Amino acid sequence: MNSIIDSLTQELKRGTIVLCVLSRLHEEKYGYALIQELSEFGFDVDQSTLYPLLRRLEKQKLLSSDWNLEEKRPRKYYKVTKKGKEVYAKLSKEYEVIQESVKKILEGSK
Amino acid sequence: MTLTEKYLETVKKYLPSKLRKDVLKELDDLITQEIESGKSEETVLLEFGDPRDVAKEYAPQIGYLIEPKLRFIYYKVLTIVLIAVLIGLSVANLVSFMVGDKDVLSLVLDLLSGYLFAGLNIFGMITLIFMLINRYVSEEEINEDIKEIKKEAWSINKLKDEQEKKQVYMTESIFSIVFSLIFISLILFAINTKREFIINLEIINRYSVFIVIVFAINIIFEFSLIVKRKWTKSLRTIKILIEILTSGFIIFVISRPDFINMIYFNDLTTWPDVMIDVVNNIPLFAIVLIAVLTIYEIIKQVHRILKDN
């Protein structure tokens, strides 16, 4: 039972992670800082989910990355691209619509 | 090797080669970021989770003919078997040339065509075998792995003693496969020459099908050991059964009357009696030797099974 709930929760979250990531990466950040920040908002994401996702978003040109060489060890920073910002704007609108509908459905009114 | 390095090394095995450099550099950075934030290395690695899952997240495309994690073994097995058979072919052809069965031209032609056809055959067969393993065995294994993860969770300790164990089994298995292949090709070559030989080739010929089957069983077992990379109780039990089957069969063949071909020792009449006795007793020595080795192997395996319990 618990494992079913766990995996369904994961699935539920999965769709919204992209939105959260795009939202928080308007400023440049490195991977772990992003995880910590999301967690401060109460949104826990596994490393094994988030890091590969960042790469996928980069491949889709929604994020860009840079190796910062100024620190003592090179560190990879991510930032939303112009395309990413456009996608984020549209996606967050879609999300609001979905959220509204789901809320209504769950409350049982039309 | 630090724990992180071992972890990365394990992830690497499951990644397609074109992604490796990039993904590993990034993972190294990400892991270090967390360690620098004050967590212990073990905690961080546990949070990153099973290396297989990490690799799968980074390279989710499926549909490999042979998965990256099998590919390393595939290349290794392919190389070894090719080399073994090429050596076998060369030796067989050279011996046949030296005893005067062939002239130089036919030696060169036989060698070239032999290399070409044996090479293509082996390449095709091994690729096919690995494709089948990839399709049927791995999937089952992956399911088993998932069960295992749920049962005892993926553990740091597993990672710690990951490296050392595997190599030993690989070398043993590879050695055994190469030896078997060379042995089989020598036997088949001996049958084909139709010359007098120290052992009675008629007997070998009579049981040649069984000889090939017994060796094939051994080779298949070693292959599965290389793929599984881990001894289990059932593998040990199978090993014991194969040991008994193989040795029993070899002893059976050797103990046939006339196993030693006396015609080969044409000038034996000039030999002292003691030497004739020695020659006659060669099969007996061989049987004792095989029996001792077999019993040793069985005791070793039984001991391991009991120890694992």
PDB file of C-alpha atoms in Angstrom, chain A residues 23-94:
ATOM      1  CA  SER A  23      11.128  28.851 -12.071  1.00  0.00           C
ATOM      2  CA  ARG A  24      14.108  28.665  -9.703  1.00  0.00           C
ATOM      3  CA  LEU A  25      16.792  28.817 -12.376  1.00  0.00           C
ATOM      4  CA  HIS A  26      16.082  32.329 -13.532  1.00  0.00           C
ATOM      5  CA  GLU A  27      19.186  32.996 -11.503  1.00  0.00           C
ATOM      6  CA  GLU A  28      22.254  30.876 -12.148  1.00  0.00           C
ATOM      7  CA  LYS A  29      22.668  27.977  -9.695  1.00  0.00           C
ATOM      8  CA  TYR A  30      24.622  24.753  -9.297  1.00  0.00           C
ATOM      9  CA  GLY A  31      22.875  21.431  -8.853  1.00  0.00           C
ATOM     10  CA  TYR A  32      22.995  20.916  -5.133  1.00  0.00           C
ATOM     11  CA  ALA A  33      22.024  24.493  -4.347  1.00  0.00           C
ATOM     12  CA  LEU A  34      18.888  23.949  -6.418  1.00  0.00           C
ATOM     13  CA  ILE A  35      18.007  20.765  -4.523  1.00  0.00           C
ATOM     14  CA  GLN A  36      18.438  22.567  -1.213  1.00  0.00           C
ATOM     15  CA  GLU A  37      16.345  25.478  -2.368  1.00  0.00           C
ATOM     16  CA  LEU A  38      13.486  23.265  -3.566  1.00  0.00           C
ATOM     17  CA  SER A  39      13.662  21.397  -0.295  1.00  0.00           C
ATOM     18  CA  GLU A  40      13.352  24.664   1.643  1.00  0.00           C
ATOM     19  CA  PHE A  41      10.068  25.161  -0.164  1.00  0.00           C
ATOM     20  CA  GLY A  42       9.010  21.705   1.030  1.00  0.00           C
ATOM     21  CA  PHE A  43       9.573  20.119  -2.354  1.00  0.00           C
ATOM     22  CA  ASP A  44      11.992  17.191  -1.934  1.00  0.00           C
ATOM     23  CA  VAL A  45      13.547  15.801  -5.084  1.00  0.00           C
ATOM     24  CA  ASP A  46      15.948  12.883  -5.345  1.00  0.00           C
ATOM     25  CA  GLN A  47      19.372  13.570  -6.762  1.00  0.00           C
ATOM     26  CA  SER A  48      18.896  10.753  -9.212  1.00  0.00           C
ATOM     27  CA  THR A  49      15.783  12.464 -10.566  1.00  0.00           C
ATOM     28  CA  LEU A  50      16.893  16.063 -10.628  1.00  0.00           C
ATOM     29  CA  TYR A  51      20.405  15.882 -12.062  1.00  0.00           C
ATOM     30  CA  PRO A  52      19.565  13.860 -15.163  1.00  0.00           C
ATOM     31  CA  LEU A  53      16.528  16.108 -15.646  1.00  0.00           C
ATOM     32  CA  LEU A  54      18.784  19.166 -15.751  1.00  0.00           C
ATOM     33  CA  ARG A  55      20.757  17.540 -18.530  1.00  0.00           C
ATOM     34  CA  ARG A  56      17.608  16.705 -20.471  1.00  0.00           C
ATOM     35  CA  LEU A  57      16.323  20.264 -20.189  1.00  0.00           C
ATOM     36  CA  GLU A  58      19.691  21.485 -21.368  1.00  0.00           C
ATOM     37  CA  LYS A  59      19.474  19.207 -24.385  1.00  0.00           C
ATOM     38  CA  GLN A  60      16.047  20.684 -25.139  1.00  0.00           C
ATOM     39  CA  LYS A  61      17.710  24.108 -24.942  1.00  0.00           C
ATOM     40  CA  LEU A  62      15.504  25.203 -22.041  1.00  0.00           C
ATOM     41  CA  LEU A  63      18.562  25.497 -19.799  1.00  0.00           C
ATOM     42  CA  SER A  64      22.137  26.444 -20.484  1.00  0.00           C
ATOM     43  CA  SER A  65      25.094  25.416 -18.395  1.00  0.00           C
ATOM     44  CA  ASP A  66      28.558  26.690 -17.669  1.00  0.00           C
ATOM     45  CA  TRP A  67      31.501  25.257 -15.869  1.00  0.00           C
ATOM     46  CA  ASN A  68      32.582  27.901 -13.408  1.00  0.00           C
ATOM     47  CA  LEU A  69      36.367  27.652 -13.275  1.00  0.00           C
ATOM     48  CA  GLU A  70      36.988  30.449 -10.829  1.00  0.00           C
ATOM     49  CA  GLU A  71      36.373  28.349  -7.745  1.00  0.00           C
ATOM     50  CA  LYS A  72      38.996  25.892  -6.536  1.00  0.00           C
ATOM     51  CA  ARG A  73      37.150  23.083  -8.255  1.00  0.00           C
ATOM     52  CA  PRO A  74      35.185  23.472 -11.490  1.00  0.00           C
ATOM     53  CA  ARG A  75      31.480  23.573 -10.792  1.00  0.00           C
ATOM     54  CA  LYS A  76      28.616  23.318 -13.240  1.00  0.00           C
ATOM     55  CA  TYR A  77      26.042  26.115 -13.140  1.00  0.00           C
ATOM     56  CA  TYR A  78      22.657  26.042 -14.800  1.00  0.00           C
ATOM     57  CA  LYS A  79      20.465  28.908 -15.982  1.00  0.00           C
ATOM     58  CA  VAL A  80      17.186  29.243 -17.887  1.00  0.00           C
ATOM     59  CA  THR A  81      17.577  30.224 -21.566  1.00  0.00           C
ATOM     60  CA  LYS A  82      15.363  32.619 -23.462  1.00  0.00           C
ATOM     61  CA  LYS A  83      13.467  29.681 -24.883  1.00  0.00           C
ATOM     62  CA  GLY A  84      13.236  28.256 -21.375  1.00  0.00           C
ATOM     63  CA  LYS A  85      11.672  31.464 -20.099  1.00  0.00           C
ATOM     64  CA  GLU A  86       9.036  31.395 -22.853  1.00  0.00           C
ATOM     65  CA  VAL A  87       8.262  27.762 -22.134  1.00  0.00           C
ATOM     66  CA  TYR A  88       8.088  28.500 -18.431  1.00  0.00           C
ATOM     67  CA  ALA A  89       5.587  31.329 -18.969  1.00  0.00           C
ATOM     68  CA  LYS A  90       3.289  29.107 -21.018  1.00  0.00           C
ATOM     69  CA  LEU A  91       3.744  26.073 -18.842  1.00  0.00           C
ATOM     70  CA  SER A  92       2.889  27.921 -15.648  1.00  0.00           C
ATOM     71  CA  LYS A  93      -0.348  29.124 -17.265  1.00  0.00           C
ATOM     72  CA  GLU A  94      -1.193  25.548 -18.234  1.00  0.00           C
TER      73      GLU A  94
END
